[in-house]
C-alpha positions as protocol buffer text, in pm:
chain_id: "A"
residue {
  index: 1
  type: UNK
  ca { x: -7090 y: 6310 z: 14396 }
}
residue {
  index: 2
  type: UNK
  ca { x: -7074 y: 5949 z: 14520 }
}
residue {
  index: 3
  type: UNK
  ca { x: -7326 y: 5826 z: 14311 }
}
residue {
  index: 4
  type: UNK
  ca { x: -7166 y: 6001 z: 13990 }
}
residue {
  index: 5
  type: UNK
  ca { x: -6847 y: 5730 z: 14092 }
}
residue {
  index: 6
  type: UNK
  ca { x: -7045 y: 5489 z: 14221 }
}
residue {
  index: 7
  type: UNK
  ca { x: -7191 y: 5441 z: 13835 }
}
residue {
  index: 8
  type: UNK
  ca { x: -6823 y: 5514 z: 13680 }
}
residue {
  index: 9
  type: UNK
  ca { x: -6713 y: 5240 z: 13920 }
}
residue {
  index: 10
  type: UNK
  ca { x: -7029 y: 5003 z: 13764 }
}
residue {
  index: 11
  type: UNK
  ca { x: -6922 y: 5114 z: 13411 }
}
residue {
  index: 12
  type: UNK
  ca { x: -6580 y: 5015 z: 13514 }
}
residue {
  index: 13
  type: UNK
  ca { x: -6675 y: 4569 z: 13618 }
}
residue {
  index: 14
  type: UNK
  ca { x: -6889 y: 4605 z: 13313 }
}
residue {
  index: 15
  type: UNK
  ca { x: -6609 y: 4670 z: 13074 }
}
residue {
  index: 16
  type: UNK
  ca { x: -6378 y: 4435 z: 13305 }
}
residue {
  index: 17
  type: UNK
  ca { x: -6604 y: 4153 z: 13220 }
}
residue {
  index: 18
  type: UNK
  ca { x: -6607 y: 4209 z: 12903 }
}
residue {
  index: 19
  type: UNK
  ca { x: -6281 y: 4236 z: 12875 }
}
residue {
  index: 20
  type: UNK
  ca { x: -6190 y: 3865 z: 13067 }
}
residue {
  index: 21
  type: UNK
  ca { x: -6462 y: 3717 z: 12797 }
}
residue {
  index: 22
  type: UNK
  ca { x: -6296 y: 3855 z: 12475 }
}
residue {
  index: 23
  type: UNK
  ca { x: -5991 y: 3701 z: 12672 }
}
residue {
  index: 24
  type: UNK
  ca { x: -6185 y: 3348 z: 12673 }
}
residue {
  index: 25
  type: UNK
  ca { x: -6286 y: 3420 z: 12308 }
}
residue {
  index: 26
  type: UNK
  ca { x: -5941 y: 3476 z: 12242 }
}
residue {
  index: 27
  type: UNK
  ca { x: -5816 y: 3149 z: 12398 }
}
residue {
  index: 28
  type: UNK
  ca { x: -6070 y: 2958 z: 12255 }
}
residue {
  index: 29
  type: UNK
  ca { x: -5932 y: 3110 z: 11843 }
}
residue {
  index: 30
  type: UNK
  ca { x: -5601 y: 3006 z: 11973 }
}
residue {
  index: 31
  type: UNK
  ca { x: -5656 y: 2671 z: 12071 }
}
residue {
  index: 32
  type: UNK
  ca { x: -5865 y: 2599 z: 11767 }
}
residue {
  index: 33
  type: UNK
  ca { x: -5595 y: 2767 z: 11554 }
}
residue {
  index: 34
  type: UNK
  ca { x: -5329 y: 2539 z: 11698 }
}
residue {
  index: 35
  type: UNK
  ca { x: -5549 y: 2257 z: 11620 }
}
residue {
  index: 36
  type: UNK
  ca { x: -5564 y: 2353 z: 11318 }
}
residue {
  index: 37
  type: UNK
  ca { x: -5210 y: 2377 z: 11198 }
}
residue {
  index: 38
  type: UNK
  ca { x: -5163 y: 2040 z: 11350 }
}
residue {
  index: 39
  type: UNK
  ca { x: -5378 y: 1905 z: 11095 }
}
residue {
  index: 40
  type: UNK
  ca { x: -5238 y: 2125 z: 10839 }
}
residue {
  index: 41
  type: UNK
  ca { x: -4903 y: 1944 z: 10948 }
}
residue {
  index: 42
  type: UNK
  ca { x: -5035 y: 1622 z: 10923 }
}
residue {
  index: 43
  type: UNK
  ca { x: -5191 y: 1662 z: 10565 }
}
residue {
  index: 44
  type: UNK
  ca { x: -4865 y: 1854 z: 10431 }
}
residue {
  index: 45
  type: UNK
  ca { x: -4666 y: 1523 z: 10526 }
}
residue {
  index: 46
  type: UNK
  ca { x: -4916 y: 1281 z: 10320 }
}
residue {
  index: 47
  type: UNK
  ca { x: -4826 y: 1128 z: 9963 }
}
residue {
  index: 48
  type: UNK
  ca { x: -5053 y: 1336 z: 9714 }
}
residue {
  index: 49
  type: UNK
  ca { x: -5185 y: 963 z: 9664 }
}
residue {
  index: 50
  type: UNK
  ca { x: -5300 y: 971 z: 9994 }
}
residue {
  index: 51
  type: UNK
  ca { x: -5623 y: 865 z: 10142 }
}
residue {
  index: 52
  type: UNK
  ca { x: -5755 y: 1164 z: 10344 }
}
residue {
  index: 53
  type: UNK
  ca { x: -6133 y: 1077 z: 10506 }
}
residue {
  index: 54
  type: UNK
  ca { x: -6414 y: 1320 z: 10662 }
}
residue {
  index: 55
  type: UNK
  ca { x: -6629 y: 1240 z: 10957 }
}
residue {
  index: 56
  type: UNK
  ca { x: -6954 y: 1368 z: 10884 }
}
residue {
  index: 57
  type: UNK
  ca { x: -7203 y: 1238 z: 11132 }
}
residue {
  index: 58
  type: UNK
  ca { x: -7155 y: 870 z: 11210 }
}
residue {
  index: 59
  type: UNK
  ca { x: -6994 y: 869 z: 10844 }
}
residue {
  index: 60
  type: UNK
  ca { x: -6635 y: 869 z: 10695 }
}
residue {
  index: 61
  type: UNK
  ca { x: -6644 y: 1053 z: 10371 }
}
residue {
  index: 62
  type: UNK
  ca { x: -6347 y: 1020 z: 10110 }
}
residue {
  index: 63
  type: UNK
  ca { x: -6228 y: 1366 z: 10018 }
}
residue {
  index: 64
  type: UNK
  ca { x: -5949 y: 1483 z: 9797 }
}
residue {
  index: 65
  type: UNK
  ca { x: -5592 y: 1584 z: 9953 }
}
residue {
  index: 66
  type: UNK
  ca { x: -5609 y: 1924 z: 9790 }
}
residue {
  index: 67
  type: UNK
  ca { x: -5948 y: 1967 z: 9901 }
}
residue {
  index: 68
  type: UNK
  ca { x: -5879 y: 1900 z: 10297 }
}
residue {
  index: 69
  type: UNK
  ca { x: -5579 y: 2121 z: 10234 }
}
residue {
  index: 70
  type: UNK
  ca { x: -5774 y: 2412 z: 10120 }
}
residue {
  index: 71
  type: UNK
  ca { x: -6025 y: 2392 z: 10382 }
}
residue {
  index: 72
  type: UNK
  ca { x: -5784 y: 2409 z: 10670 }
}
residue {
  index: 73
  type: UNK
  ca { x: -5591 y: 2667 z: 10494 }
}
residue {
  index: 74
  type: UNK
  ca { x: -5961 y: 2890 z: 10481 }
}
residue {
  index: 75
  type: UNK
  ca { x: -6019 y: 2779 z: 10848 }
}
residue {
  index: 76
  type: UNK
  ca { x: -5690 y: 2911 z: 10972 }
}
residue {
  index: 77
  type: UNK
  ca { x: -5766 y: 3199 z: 10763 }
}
residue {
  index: 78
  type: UNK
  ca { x: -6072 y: 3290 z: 10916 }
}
residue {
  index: 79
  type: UNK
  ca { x: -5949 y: 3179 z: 11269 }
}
residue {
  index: 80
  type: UNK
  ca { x: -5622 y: 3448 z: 11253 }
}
residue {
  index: 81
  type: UNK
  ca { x: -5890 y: 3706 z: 11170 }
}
residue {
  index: 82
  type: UNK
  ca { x: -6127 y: 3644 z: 11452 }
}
residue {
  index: 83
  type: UNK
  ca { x: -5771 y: 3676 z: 11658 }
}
residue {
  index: 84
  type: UNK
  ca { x: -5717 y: 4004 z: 11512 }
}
residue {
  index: 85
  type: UNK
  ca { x: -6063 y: 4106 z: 11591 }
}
residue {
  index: 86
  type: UNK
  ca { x: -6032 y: 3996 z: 11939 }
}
residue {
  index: 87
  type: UNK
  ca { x: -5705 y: 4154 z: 11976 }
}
residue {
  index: 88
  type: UNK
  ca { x: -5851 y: 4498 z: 11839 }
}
residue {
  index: 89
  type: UNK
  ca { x: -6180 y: 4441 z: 12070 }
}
residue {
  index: 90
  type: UNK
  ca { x: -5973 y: 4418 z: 12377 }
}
residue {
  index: 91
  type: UNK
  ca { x: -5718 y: 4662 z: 12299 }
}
residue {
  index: 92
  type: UNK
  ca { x: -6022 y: 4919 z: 12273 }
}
residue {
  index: 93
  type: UNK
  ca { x: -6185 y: 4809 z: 12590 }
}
residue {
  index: 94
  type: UNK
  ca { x: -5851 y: 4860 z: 12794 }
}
residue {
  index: 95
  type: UNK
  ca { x: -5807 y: 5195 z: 12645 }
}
residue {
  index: 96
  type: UNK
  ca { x: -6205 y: 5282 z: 12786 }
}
residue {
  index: 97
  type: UNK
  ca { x: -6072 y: 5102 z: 13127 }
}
residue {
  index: 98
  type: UNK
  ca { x: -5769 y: 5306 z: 13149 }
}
residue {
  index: 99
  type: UNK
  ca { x: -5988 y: 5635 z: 13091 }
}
residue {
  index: 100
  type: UNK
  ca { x: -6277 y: 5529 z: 13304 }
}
residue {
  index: 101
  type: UNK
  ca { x: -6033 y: 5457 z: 13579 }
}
residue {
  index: 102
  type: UNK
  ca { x: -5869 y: 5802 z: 13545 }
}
residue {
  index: 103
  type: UNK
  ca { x: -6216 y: 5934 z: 13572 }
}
residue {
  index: 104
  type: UNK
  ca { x: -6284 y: 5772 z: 13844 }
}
residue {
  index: 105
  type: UNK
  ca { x: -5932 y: 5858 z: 14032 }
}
residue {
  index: 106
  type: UNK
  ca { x: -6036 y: 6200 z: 13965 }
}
residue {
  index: 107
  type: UNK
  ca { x: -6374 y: 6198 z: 14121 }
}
residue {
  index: 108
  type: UNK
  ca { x: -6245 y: 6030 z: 14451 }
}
residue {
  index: 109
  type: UNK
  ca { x: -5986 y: 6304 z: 14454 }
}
residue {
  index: 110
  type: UNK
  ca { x: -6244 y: 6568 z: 14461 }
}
residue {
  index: 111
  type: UNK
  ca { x: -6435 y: 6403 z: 14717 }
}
residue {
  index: 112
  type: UNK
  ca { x: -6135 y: 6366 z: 14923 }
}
residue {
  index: 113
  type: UNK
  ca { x: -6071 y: 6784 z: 14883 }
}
residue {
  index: 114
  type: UNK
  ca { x: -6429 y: 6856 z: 14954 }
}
residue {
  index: 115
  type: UNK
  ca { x: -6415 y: 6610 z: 15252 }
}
residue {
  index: 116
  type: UNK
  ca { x: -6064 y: 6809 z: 15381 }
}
residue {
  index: 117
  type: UNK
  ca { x: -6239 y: 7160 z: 15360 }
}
residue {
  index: 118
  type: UNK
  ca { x: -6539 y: 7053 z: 15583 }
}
residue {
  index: 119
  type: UNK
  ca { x: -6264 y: 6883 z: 15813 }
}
residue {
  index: 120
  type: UNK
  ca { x: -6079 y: 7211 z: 15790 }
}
residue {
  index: 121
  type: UNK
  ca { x: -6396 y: 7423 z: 15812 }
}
residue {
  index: 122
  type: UNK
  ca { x: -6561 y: 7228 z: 16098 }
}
residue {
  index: 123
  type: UNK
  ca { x: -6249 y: 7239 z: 16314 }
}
residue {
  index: 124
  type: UNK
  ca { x: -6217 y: 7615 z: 16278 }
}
residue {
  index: 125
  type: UNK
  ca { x: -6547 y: 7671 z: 16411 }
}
């Protein structure tokens, strides 16, 4: 019987760890998301005869207002749903925390029972 919650209790850090790095994942969307609408602050306030440049490599690339607009738009797009994925992905793994630990309570509870009626049955002889 131990070893049945010893492996619950294994299943259990398992899911806990995945849990705290869908929490990093998480943090890490967020942060880039908030980055994100900075920019799309900063481009929203430029003339439409604004110059708007792209670092690629060592390189700064002219590129259209609209253009940079759209992108960021798309990247906070995809960004919001890798949030909602994240938030789904934990929400599940709390729900299979919450059962595993019920599981688990149950288990030690029998153990405890069993352990009472030797107690009981060992004193009485």
């Amino acid at each position: 019987m131990t070893t049945v919650v010893d492996e619950k209790l294994k299943a259990y850090r398992v899911i806990q760890e995945d849990i705290q790095k869908l929490f990093v994942k998480k943090q890490q969307a967020l942060s880039q998301y908030n980055e994100n609408t900075l920019v799309k602050g900063e481009l929203d306030l430029l003339d439409e005869d604004s110059k708007v440049f792209k670092l690629v490599g060592p390189v700064l690339m002219s590129v259209e207002l609209e253009e940079s607009k759209a992108n960021v738009a798309k990247r906070l797009e995809f960004i919001e749903s890798e949030i909602k994925k994240a938030d789904a992905a934990i929400a599940d793994k709390q729900g299979e925390v919450t059962a595993l630990g019920d599981e688990i309570a149950s288990e030690q509870q029998k153990m405890q029972a069993s352990a009472a009626a030797a107690a009981k049955e060992i004193a009485g002889v």
